[in-house]
Coordinates of C-alpha atoms and ligand atoms in Angstrom, one line a residue:
Chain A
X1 CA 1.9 16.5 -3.4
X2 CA 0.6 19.2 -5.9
X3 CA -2.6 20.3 -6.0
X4 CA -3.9 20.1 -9.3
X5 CA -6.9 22.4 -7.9
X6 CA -9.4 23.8 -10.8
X7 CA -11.1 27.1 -10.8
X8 CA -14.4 27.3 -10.4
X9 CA -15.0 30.2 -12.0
X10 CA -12.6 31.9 -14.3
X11 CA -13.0 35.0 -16.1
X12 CA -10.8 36.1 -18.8
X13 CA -10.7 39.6 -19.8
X14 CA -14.4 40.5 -19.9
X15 CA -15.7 43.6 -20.8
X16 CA -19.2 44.6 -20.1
X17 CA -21.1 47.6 -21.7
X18 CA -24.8 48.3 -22.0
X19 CA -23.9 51.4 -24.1
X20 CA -20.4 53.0 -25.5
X21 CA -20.6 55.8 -22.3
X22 CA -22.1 53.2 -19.7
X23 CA -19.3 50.9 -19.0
X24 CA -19.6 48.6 -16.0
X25 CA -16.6 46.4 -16.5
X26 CA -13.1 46.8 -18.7
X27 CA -11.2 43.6 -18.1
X28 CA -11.5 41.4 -15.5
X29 CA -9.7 38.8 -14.8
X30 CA -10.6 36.9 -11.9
X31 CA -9.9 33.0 -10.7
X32 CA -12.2 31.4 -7.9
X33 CA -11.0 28.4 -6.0
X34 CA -13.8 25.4 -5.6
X35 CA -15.1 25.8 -2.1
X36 CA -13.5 29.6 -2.0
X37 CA -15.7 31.9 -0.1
X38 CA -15.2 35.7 -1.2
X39 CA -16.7 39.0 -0.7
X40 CA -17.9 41.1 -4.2
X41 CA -17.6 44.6 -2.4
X42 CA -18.0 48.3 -3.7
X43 CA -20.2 51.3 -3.6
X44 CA -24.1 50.6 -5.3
X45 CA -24.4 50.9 -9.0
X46 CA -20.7 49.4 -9.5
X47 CA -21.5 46.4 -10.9
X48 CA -21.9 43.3 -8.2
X49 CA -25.3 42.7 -9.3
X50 CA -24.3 42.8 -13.3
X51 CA -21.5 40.4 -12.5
X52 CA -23.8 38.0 -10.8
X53 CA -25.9 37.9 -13.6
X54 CA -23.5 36.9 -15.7
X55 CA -22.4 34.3 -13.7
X56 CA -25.9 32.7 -13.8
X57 CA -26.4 33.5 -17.5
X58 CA -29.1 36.1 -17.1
X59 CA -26.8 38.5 -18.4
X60 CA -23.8 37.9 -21.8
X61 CA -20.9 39.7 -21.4
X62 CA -20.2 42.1 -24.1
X63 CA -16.8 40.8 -24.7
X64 CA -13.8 38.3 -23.1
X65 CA -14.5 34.4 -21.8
X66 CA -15.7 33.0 -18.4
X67 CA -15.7 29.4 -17.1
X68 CA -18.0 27.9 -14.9
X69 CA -16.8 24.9 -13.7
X70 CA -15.2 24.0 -16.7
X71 CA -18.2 25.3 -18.6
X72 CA -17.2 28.1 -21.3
X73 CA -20.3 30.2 -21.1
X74 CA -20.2 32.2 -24.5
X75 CA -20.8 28.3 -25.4
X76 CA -23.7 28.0 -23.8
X77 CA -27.1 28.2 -25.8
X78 CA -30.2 29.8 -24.2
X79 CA -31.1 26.3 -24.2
X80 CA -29.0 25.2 -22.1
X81 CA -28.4 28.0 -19.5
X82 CA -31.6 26.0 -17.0
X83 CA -28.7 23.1 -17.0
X84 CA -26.0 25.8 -15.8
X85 CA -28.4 27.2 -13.5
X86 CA -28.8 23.9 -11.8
X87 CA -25.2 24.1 -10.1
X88 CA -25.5 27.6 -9.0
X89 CA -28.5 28.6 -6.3
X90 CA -28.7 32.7 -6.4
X91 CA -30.2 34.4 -3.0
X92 CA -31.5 37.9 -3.5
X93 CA -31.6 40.8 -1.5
X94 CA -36.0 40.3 -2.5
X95 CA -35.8 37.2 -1.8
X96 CA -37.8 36.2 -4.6
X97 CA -40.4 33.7 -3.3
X98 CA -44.0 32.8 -5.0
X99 CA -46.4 34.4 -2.6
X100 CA -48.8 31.8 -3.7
X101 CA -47.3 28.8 -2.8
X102 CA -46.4 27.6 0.6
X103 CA -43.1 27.6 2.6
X104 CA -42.6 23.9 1.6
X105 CA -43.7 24.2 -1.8
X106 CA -41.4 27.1 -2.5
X107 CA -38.0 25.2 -1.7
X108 CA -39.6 22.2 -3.6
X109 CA -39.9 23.9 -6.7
X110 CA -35.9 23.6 -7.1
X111 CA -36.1 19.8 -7.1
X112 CA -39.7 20.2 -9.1
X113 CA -37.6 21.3 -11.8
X114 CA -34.9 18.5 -12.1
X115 CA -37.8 16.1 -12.3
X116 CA -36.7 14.6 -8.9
X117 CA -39.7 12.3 -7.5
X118 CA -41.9 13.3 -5.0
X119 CA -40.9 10.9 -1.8
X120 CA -37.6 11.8 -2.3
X121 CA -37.8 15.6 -3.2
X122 CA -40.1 15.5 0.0
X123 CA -37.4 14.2 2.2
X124 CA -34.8 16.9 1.0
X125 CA -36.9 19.3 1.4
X126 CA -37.7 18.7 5.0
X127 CA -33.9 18.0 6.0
X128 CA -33.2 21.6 4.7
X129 CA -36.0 23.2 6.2
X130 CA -34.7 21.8 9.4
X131 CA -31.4 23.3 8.5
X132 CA -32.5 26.6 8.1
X133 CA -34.6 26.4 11.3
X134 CA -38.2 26.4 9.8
X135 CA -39.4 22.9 9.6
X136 CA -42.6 24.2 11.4
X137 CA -43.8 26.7 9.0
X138 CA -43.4 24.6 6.1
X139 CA -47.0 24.7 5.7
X140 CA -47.3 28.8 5.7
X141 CA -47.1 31.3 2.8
X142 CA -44.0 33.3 2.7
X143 CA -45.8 36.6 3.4
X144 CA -47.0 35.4 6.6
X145 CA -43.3 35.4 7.9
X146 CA -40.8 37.5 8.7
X147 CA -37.7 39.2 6.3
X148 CA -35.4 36.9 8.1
X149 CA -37.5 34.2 7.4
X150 CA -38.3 34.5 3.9
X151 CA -34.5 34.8 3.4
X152 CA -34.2 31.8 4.7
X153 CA -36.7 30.0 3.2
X154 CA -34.9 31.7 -0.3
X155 CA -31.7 30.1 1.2
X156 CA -33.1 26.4 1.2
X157 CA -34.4 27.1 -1.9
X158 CA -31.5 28.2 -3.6
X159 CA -29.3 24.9 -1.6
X160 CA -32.0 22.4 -1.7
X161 CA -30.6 20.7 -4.9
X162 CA -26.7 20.7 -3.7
X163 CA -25.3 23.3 -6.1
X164 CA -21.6 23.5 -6.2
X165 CA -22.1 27.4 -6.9
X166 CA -23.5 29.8 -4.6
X167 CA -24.4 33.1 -5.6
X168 CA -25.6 35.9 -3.1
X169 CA -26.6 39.2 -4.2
X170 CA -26.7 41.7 -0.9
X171 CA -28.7 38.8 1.4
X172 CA -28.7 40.5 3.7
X173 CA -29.7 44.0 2.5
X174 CA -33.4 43.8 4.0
X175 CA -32.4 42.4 7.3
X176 CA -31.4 43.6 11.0
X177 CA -28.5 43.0 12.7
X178 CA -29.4 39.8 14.7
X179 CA -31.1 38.3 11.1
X180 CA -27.6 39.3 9.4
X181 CA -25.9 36.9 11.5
X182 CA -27.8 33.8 11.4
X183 CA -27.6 34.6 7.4
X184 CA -23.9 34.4 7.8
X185 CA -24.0 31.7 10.2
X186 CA -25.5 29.4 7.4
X187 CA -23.2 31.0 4.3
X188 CA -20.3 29.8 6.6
X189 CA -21.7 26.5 7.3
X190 CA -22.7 25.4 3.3
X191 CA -19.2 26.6 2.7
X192 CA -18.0 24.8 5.4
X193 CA -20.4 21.8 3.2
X194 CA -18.1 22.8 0.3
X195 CA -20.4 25.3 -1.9
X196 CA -17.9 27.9 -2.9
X197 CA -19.9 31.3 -2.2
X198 CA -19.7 34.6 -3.9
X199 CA -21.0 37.1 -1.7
X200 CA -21.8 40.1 -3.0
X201 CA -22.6 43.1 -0.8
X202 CA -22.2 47.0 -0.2
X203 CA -21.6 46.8 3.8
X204 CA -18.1 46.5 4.9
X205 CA -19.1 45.5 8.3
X206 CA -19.9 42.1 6.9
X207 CA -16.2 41.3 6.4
X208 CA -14.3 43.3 8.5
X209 CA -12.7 40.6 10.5
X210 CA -13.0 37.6 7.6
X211 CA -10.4 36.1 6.7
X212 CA -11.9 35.6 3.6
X213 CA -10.7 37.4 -0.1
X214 CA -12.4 40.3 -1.1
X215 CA -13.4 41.3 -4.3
X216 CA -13.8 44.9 -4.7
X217 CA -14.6 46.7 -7.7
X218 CA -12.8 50.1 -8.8
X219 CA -13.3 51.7 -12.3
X220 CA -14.9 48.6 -13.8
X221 CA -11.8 46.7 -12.6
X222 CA -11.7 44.2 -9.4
X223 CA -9.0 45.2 -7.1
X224 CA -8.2 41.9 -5.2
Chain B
X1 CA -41.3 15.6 -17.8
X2 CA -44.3 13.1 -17.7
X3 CA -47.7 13.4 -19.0
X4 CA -49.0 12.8 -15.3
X5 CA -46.8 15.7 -13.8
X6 CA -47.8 18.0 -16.5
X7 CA -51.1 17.8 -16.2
X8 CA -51.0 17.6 -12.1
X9 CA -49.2 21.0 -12.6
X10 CA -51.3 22.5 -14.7
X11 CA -54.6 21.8 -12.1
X12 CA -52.7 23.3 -9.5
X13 CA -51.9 26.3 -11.6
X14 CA -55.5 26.5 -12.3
X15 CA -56.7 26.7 -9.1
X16 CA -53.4 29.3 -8.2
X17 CA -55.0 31.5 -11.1
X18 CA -58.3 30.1 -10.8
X19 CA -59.8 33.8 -11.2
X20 CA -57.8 34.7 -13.8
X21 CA -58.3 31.6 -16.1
X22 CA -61.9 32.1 -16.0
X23 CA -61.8 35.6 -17.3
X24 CA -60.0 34.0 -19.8
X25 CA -62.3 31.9 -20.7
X26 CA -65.4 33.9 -20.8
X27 CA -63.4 36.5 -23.0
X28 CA -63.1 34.2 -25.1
X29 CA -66.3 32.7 -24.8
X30 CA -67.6 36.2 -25.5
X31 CA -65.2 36.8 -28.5
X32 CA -66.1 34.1 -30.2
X33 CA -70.3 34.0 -28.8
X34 CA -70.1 37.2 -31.0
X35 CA -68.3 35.9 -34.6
X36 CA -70.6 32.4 -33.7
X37 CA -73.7 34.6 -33.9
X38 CA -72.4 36.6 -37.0
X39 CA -71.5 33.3 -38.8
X40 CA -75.3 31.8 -38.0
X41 CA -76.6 34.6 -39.6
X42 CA -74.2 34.0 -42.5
X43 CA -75.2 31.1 -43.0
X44 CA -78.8 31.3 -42.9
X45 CA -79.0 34.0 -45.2
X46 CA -76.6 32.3 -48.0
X47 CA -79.1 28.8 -46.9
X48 CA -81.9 31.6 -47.8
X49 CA -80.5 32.7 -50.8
X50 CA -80.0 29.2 -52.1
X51 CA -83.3 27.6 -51.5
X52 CA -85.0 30.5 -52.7
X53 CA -83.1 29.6 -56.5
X54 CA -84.1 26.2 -56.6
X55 CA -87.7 26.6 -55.3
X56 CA -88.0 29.0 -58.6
X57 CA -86.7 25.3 -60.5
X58 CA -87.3 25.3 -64.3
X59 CA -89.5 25.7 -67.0
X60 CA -89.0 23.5 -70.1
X61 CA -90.8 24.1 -72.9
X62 CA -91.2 21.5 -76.2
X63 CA -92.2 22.5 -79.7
X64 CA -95.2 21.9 -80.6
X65 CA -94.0 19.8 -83.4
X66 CA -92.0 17.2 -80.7
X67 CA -93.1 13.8 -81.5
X68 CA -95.5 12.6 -78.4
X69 CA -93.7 9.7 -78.1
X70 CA -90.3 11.7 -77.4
X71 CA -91.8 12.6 -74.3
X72 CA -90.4 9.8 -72.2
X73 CA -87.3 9.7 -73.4
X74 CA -86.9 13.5 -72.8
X75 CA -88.0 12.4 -69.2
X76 CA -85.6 10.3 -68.7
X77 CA -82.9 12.5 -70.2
X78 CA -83.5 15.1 -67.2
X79 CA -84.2 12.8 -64.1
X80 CA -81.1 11.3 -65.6
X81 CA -79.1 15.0 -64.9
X82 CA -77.3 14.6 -61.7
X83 CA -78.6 18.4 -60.8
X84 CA -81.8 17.8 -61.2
X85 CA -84.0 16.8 -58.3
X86 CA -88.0 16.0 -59.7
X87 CA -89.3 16.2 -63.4
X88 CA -93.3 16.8 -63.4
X89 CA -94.6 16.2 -67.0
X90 CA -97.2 19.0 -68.0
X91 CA -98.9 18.4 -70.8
X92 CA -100.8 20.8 -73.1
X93 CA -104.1 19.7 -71.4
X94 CA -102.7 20.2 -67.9
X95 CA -101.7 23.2 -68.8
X96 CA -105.0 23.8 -70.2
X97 CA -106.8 23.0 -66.7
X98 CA -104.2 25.1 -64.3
X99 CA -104.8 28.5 -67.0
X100 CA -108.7 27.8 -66.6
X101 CA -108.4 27.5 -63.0
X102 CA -106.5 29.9 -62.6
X103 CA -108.9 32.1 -65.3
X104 CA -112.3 30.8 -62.3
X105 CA -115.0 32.9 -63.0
X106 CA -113.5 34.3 -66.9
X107 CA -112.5 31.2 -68.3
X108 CA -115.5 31.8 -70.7
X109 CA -112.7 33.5 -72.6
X110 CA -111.3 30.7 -73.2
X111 CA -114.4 29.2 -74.7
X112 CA -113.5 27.5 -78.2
X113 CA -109.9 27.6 -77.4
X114 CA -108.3 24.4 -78.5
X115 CA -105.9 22.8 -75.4
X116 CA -103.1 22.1 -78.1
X117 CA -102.4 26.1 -78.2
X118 CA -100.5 25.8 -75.2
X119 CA -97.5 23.9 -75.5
X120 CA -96.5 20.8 -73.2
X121 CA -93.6 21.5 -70.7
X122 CA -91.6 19.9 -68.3
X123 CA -90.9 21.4 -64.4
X124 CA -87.6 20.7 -63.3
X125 CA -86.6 20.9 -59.3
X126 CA -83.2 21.4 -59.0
X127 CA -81.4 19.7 -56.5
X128 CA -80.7 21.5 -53.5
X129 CA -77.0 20.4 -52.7
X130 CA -75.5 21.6 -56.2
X131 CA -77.3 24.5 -56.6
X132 CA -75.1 26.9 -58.3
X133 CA -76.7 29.6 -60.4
X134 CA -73.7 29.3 -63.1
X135 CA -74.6 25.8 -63.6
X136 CA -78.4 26.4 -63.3
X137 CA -77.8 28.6 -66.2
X138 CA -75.2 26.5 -68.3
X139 CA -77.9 23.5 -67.5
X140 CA -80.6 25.6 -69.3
X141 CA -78.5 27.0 -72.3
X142 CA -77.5 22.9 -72.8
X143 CA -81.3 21.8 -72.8
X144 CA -82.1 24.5 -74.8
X145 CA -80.4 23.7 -77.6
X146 CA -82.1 20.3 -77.5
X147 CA -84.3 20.0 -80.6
X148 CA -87.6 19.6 -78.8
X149 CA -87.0 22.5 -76.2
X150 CA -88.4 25.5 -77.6
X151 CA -87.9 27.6 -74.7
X152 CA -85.9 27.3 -71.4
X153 CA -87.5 29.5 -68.4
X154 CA -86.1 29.8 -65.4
X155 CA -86.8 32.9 -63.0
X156 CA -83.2 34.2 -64.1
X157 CA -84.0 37.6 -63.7
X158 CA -84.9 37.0 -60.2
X159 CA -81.9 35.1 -59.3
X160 CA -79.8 37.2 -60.9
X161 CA -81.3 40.2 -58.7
X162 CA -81.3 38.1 -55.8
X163 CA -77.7 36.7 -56.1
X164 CA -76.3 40.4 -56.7
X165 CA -78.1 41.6 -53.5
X166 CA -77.2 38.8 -51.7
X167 CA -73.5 38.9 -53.2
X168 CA -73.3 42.4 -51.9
X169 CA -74.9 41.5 -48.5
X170 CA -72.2 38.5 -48.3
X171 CA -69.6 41.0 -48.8
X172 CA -70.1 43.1 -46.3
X173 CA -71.1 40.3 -43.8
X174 CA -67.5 38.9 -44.6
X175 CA -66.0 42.0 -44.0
X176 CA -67.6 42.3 -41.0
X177 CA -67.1 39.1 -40.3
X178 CA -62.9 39.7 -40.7
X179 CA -62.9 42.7 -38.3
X180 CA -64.7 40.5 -35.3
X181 CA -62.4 37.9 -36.0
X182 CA -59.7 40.4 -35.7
X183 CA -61.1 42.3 -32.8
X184 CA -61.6 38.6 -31.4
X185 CA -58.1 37.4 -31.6
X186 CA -56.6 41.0 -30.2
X187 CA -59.2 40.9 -27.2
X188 CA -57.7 37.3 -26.7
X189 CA -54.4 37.8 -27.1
X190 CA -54.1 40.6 -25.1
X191 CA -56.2 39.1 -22.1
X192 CA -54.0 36.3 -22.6
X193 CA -50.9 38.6 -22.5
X194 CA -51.7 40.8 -19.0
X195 CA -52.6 37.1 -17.6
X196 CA -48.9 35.9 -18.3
X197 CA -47.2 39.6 -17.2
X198 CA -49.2 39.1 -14.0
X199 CA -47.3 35.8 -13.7
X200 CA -44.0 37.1 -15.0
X201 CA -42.6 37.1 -11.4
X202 CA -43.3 33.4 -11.4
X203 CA -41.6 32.5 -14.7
X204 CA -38.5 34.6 -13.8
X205 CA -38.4 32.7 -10.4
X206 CA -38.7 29.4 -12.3
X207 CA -36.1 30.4 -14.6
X208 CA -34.1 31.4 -11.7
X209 CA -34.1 27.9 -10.3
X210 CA -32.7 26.3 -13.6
X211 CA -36.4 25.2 -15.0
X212 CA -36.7 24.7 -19.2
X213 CA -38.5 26.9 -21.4
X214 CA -40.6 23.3 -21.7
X215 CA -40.9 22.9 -18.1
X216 CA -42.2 26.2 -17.6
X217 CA -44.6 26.5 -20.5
X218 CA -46.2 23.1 -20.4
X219 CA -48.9 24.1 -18.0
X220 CA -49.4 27.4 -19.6
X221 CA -49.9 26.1 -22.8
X222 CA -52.3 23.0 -21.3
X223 CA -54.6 25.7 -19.5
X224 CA -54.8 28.2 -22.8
X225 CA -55.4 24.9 -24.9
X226 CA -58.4 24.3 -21.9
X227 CA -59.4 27.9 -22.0
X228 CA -59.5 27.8 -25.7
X229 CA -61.1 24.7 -25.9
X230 CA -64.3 25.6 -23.2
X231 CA -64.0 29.0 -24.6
X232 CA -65.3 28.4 -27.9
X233 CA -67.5 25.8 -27.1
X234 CA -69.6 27.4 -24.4
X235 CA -69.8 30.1 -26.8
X236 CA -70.9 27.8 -29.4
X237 CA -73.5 26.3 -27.2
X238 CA -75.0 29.4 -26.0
X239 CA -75.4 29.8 -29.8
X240 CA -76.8 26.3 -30.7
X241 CA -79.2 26.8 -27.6
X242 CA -80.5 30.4 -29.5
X243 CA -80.9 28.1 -32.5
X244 CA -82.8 25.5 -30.9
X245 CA -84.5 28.6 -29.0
X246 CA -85.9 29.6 -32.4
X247 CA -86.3 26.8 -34.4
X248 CA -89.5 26.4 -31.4
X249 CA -90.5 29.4 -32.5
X250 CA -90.9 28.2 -36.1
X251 CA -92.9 25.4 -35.5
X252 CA -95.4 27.3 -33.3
X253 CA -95.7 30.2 -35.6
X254 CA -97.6 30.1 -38.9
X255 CA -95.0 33.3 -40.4
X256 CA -91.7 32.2 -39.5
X257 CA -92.5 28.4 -40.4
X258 CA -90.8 28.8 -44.4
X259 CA -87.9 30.1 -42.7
X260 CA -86.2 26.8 -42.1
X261 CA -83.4 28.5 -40.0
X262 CA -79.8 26.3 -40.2
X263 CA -77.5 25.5 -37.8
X264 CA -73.7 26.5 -38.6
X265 CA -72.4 23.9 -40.8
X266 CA -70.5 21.2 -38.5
X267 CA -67.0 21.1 -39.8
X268 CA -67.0 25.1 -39.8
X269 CA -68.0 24.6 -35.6
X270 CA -65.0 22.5 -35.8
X271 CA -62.5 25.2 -37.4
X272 CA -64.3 27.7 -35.1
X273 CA -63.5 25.6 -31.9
X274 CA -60.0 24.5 -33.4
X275 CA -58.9 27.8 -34.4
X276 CA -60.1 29.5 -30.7
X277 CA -57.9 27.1 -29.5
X278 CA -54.8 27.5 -31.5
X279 CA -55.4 31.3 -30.6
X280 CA -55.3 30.8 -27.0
X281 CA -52.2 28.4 -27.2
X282 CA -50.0 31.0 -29.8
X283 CA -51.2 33.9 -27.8
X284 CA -49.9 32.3 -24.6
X285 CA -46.7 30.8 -26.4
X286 CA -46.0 34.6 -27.9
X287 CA -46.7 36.1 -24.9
X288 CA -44.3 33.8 -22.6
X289 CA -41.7 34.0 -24.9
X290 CA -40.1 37.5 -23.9
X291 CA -39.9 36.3 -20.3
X292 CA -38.2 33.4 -21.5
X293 CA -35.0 34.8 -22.9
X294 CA -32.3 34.6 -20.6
Ligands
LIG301 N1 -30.1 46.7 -18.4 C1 -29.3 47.7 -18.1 N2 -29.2 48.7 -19.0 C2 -28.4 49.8 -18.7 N3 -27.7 49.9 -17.6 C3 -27.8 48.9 -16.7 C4 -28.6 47.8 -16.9 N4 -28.5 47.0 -15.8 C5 -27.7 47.6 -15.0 N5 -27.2 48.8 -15.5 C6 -26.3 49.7 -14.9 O1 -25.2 49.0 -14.5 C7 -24.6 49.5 -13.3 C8 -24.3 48.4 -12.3 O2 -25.5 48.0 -11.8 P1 -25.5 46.8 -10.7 O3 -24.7 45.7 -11.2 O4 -26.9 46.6 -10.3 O5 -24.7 47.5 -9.5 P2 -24.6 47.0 -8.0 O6 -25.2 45.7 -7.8 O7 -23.1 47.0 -7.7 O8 -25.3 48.1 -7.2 C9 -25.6 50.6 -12.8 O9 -25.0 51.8 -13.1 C10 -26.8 50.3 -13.6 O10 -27.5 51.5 -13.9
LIG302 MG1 -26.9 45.1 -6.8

């Protein structure tokens, strides 16, 4: 049997530019399997973060088409980019959690949004908690734990609403070793869910022995 | 998003930002305590200004040759005047009496003076709520030309004095007036504005996690319309307590009891609350917006 199997993401010659000399990408092309895993790889200041941004709309390209799952984004309005946004969850390297709000109230603000109701967003919100191995301090602010922590807390936020898109922008950039590993530990197993992940990151150590593609950027071009 | 979630957002937020809101709110209590007083003031003096031109009223006098028994129809011809508030009926004998009063101890001089020299006259009050000097003084050419009216009087000269200075005062009491309003709305705004930057890591967050402009701003918007709201009307209490504060002080003192001080008229209170809180919801709206891009 042939398998009919749809990218993803797509991107069709897309040029990026914030200024005639400063030119991150010239013409990418770049197809992404549903439920791929791959690595976005090269030295800091290439572009991994820019290209992330597009992905998620926070940035337009300058030029060329991409698809996210079966979306043309130059389609999108601003309008409708929260929509979008609902099938990808993005993890940064800052994690990115409201210091006012607890633990619990942080994830919950992903299913807040979609106007999910409260029993149900509850239970969701506990059974990923529990996946991330932090049922117990749902009740604590984020600054009161510790960088592996928070990142996980940021990783049930970003999962807690099932998004077919995962986007990671260096995870694991503020961690130690032994925190690096149980970040990878859960990338493998919601891609083992089905999320297809893009992973960006600088440190090669991170996929030395994957079998996994990697993506790696040279002279605003991905080298596959 | 429901009315019910909305507003059970919105509490949270204000308790998040309880600090925050509240210097909010007394800046714009402050801003607008300070244009509230200014407009009082306003007011009073233009109520001033006013009653002072009708208390001076009219002066109507009749030729000596107008038929006696004209007189009531000529009395009923100016009650009949929709400006006109009280006709008093002086006759040349009245008028006799009030100059020999008035004469006490001389009015010897008068001695062999017949009554009929002076001529009768009618005092018009003017009615308070159209007093216009323009239509005082188109009211007094019309009676004038009336055959009987020998002479219309009316303290013109002292209204006209009166109305320049207080014309000129009004002027710059407006234009004084403008710049609070100004300096008012860019105190707001911009306390507003660093309240919403010092969120800006929440918006981006919520933006992040595929939230609407909507679902993002409702709360924002329901706490500037709340801050705008209690604002303006603390301020215009603190100002209607001052008023009430003096208006004691009228009754127990002989000097300031002609004052008759006025409140702010009630619909301008209105515009005053209203526009504090369309401020407070723009401000927050314009400042939101550039976090809410992309
Ligand atoms: N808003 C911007 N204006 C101008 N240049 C930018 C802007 N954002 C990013 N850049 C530039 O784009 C390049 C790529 O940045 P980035 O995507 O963050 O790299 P990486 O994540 O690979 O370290 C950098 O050289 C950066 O200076
Ligand atoms: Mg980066």
């Amino acid at each position: 049997m042939i398998s009919l199997e749809l990218s993803i993401i797509r991107f069709k010659d897309v040029f990026k530019k914030y200024s005639p000399e400063n030119v991150i990408f010239s013409g990418i092309d770049l197809e992404i399997e549903k439920g791929e895993f791959v690595f976005l790889t090269g030295p800091s200041g290439i572009g991994k973060s820019t290209m992330l941004r597009i992905l998620f709309c926070a940035e337009r390209p300058t030029s060329g088409e991409i698809w996210v799952d079966g979306v043309a984004l130059s389609s999108l309005s601003n309008a409708q980019v929260p929509y979008l946004r609902r099938k990808i969850g993005v993890i940064f390297q800052d994690f990115k959690l409201l210091s006012n709000r607890t633990i619990f109230d942080n994830v919950a603000l992903s299913l807040e949004v979609i106007g999910l109701g409260k029993k149900q967003a509850e239970q969701r919100v506990m059974q990923v908690l529990e996946g991330v191995g932090l049922k117990g301090k749902m009740s604590q602010y984020p600054l009161r734990l510790s960088g592996g922590e928070q990142q996980r807390v940021a990783i049930a936020r970003a999962v807690v609403n099932r998004p077919a898109i995962i986007l990671a922008d260096e995870p694991t950039g503020n961690l130690d070793l032994q925190r690096t590993e149980e970040v990878m530990m859960l990338m493998e197993e919601l891609n083992a869910r089905g999320a297809t992940i893009i992973f960006a990151t600088h440190d090669e150590r991170l996929f030395e022995n994957t079998h996994r593609r990697v993506l790696r950027f040279h002279n605003g071009k991905i080298r596959i | 998003m429901s009315l019910a979630i909305l507003c059970r957002r919105a509490f949270f937020d204000l308790r998040q930002n309880f600090f925050g809101q509240l210097i909010t709110t007394m800046v714009v209590s402050l801003s607008i305590l300070i244009f509230a007083f200014f407009s009082l003031l306003y007011f009073n003096l233009q109520d001033f200004v006013d009653r002072f031109g009708t208390e001076l009223g009219l002066t109507i006098f009749l030729t000596k040759e107008a038929p006696k028994d004209r007189i009531p129809y000529l009395y009923q011809k100016l009650t009949d005047l929709s400006e006109v508030e009280k006709v008093t009926y002086i006759s040349s004998e009245e008028a006799f009496r009030r100059l020999e009063h008035f004469l006490k101890e001389e009015q010897d001089v008068l001695e062999g003076v017949d009554a009929e020299f002076l001529p009768p006259s009618f005092e018009v009050q003017i009615n308070r709520a159209v007093f216009q000097l323009d239509r005082i003084k188109q009211l007094a050419g019309e009676i004038d030309k009336w055959p009987e009216v020998s002479k219309v009087q009316f303290g013109q000269e002292w209204i006209d004095r009166l109305h320049v200075f207080s014309g000129l005062v009004r002027t710059i009491v407006t234009i004084i007036g403008i710049l609070l309003l100004f300096t008012a709305a860019f105190v707001v705004t911009n306390t507003i504005k660093l309240n919403v930057y010092a969120r800006k890591e929440e918006l981006e967050i919520m933006r992040l996690v595929g939230a609407t402009n909507m679902f993002i701003q409702g709360p924002f918007l329901v706490e500037a319309f709340l801050q705008g709201l209690l604002g303006s009307s603390l301020a215009l209490g603190i100002v209607f307590a001052g008023y009430s504060f003096l208006q004691g002080f009228e009754t127990r003192f002989e000097l300031l009891r002609g004052m008759n001080i006025c409140f702010i008229p009630w619909h301008y209170t209105f515009a005053i609350i209203a526009s504090s809180v369309l401020l407070c919801v723009m401000g927050t709206a314009l400042a939101m917006r550039r976090f809410l891009r992309l």
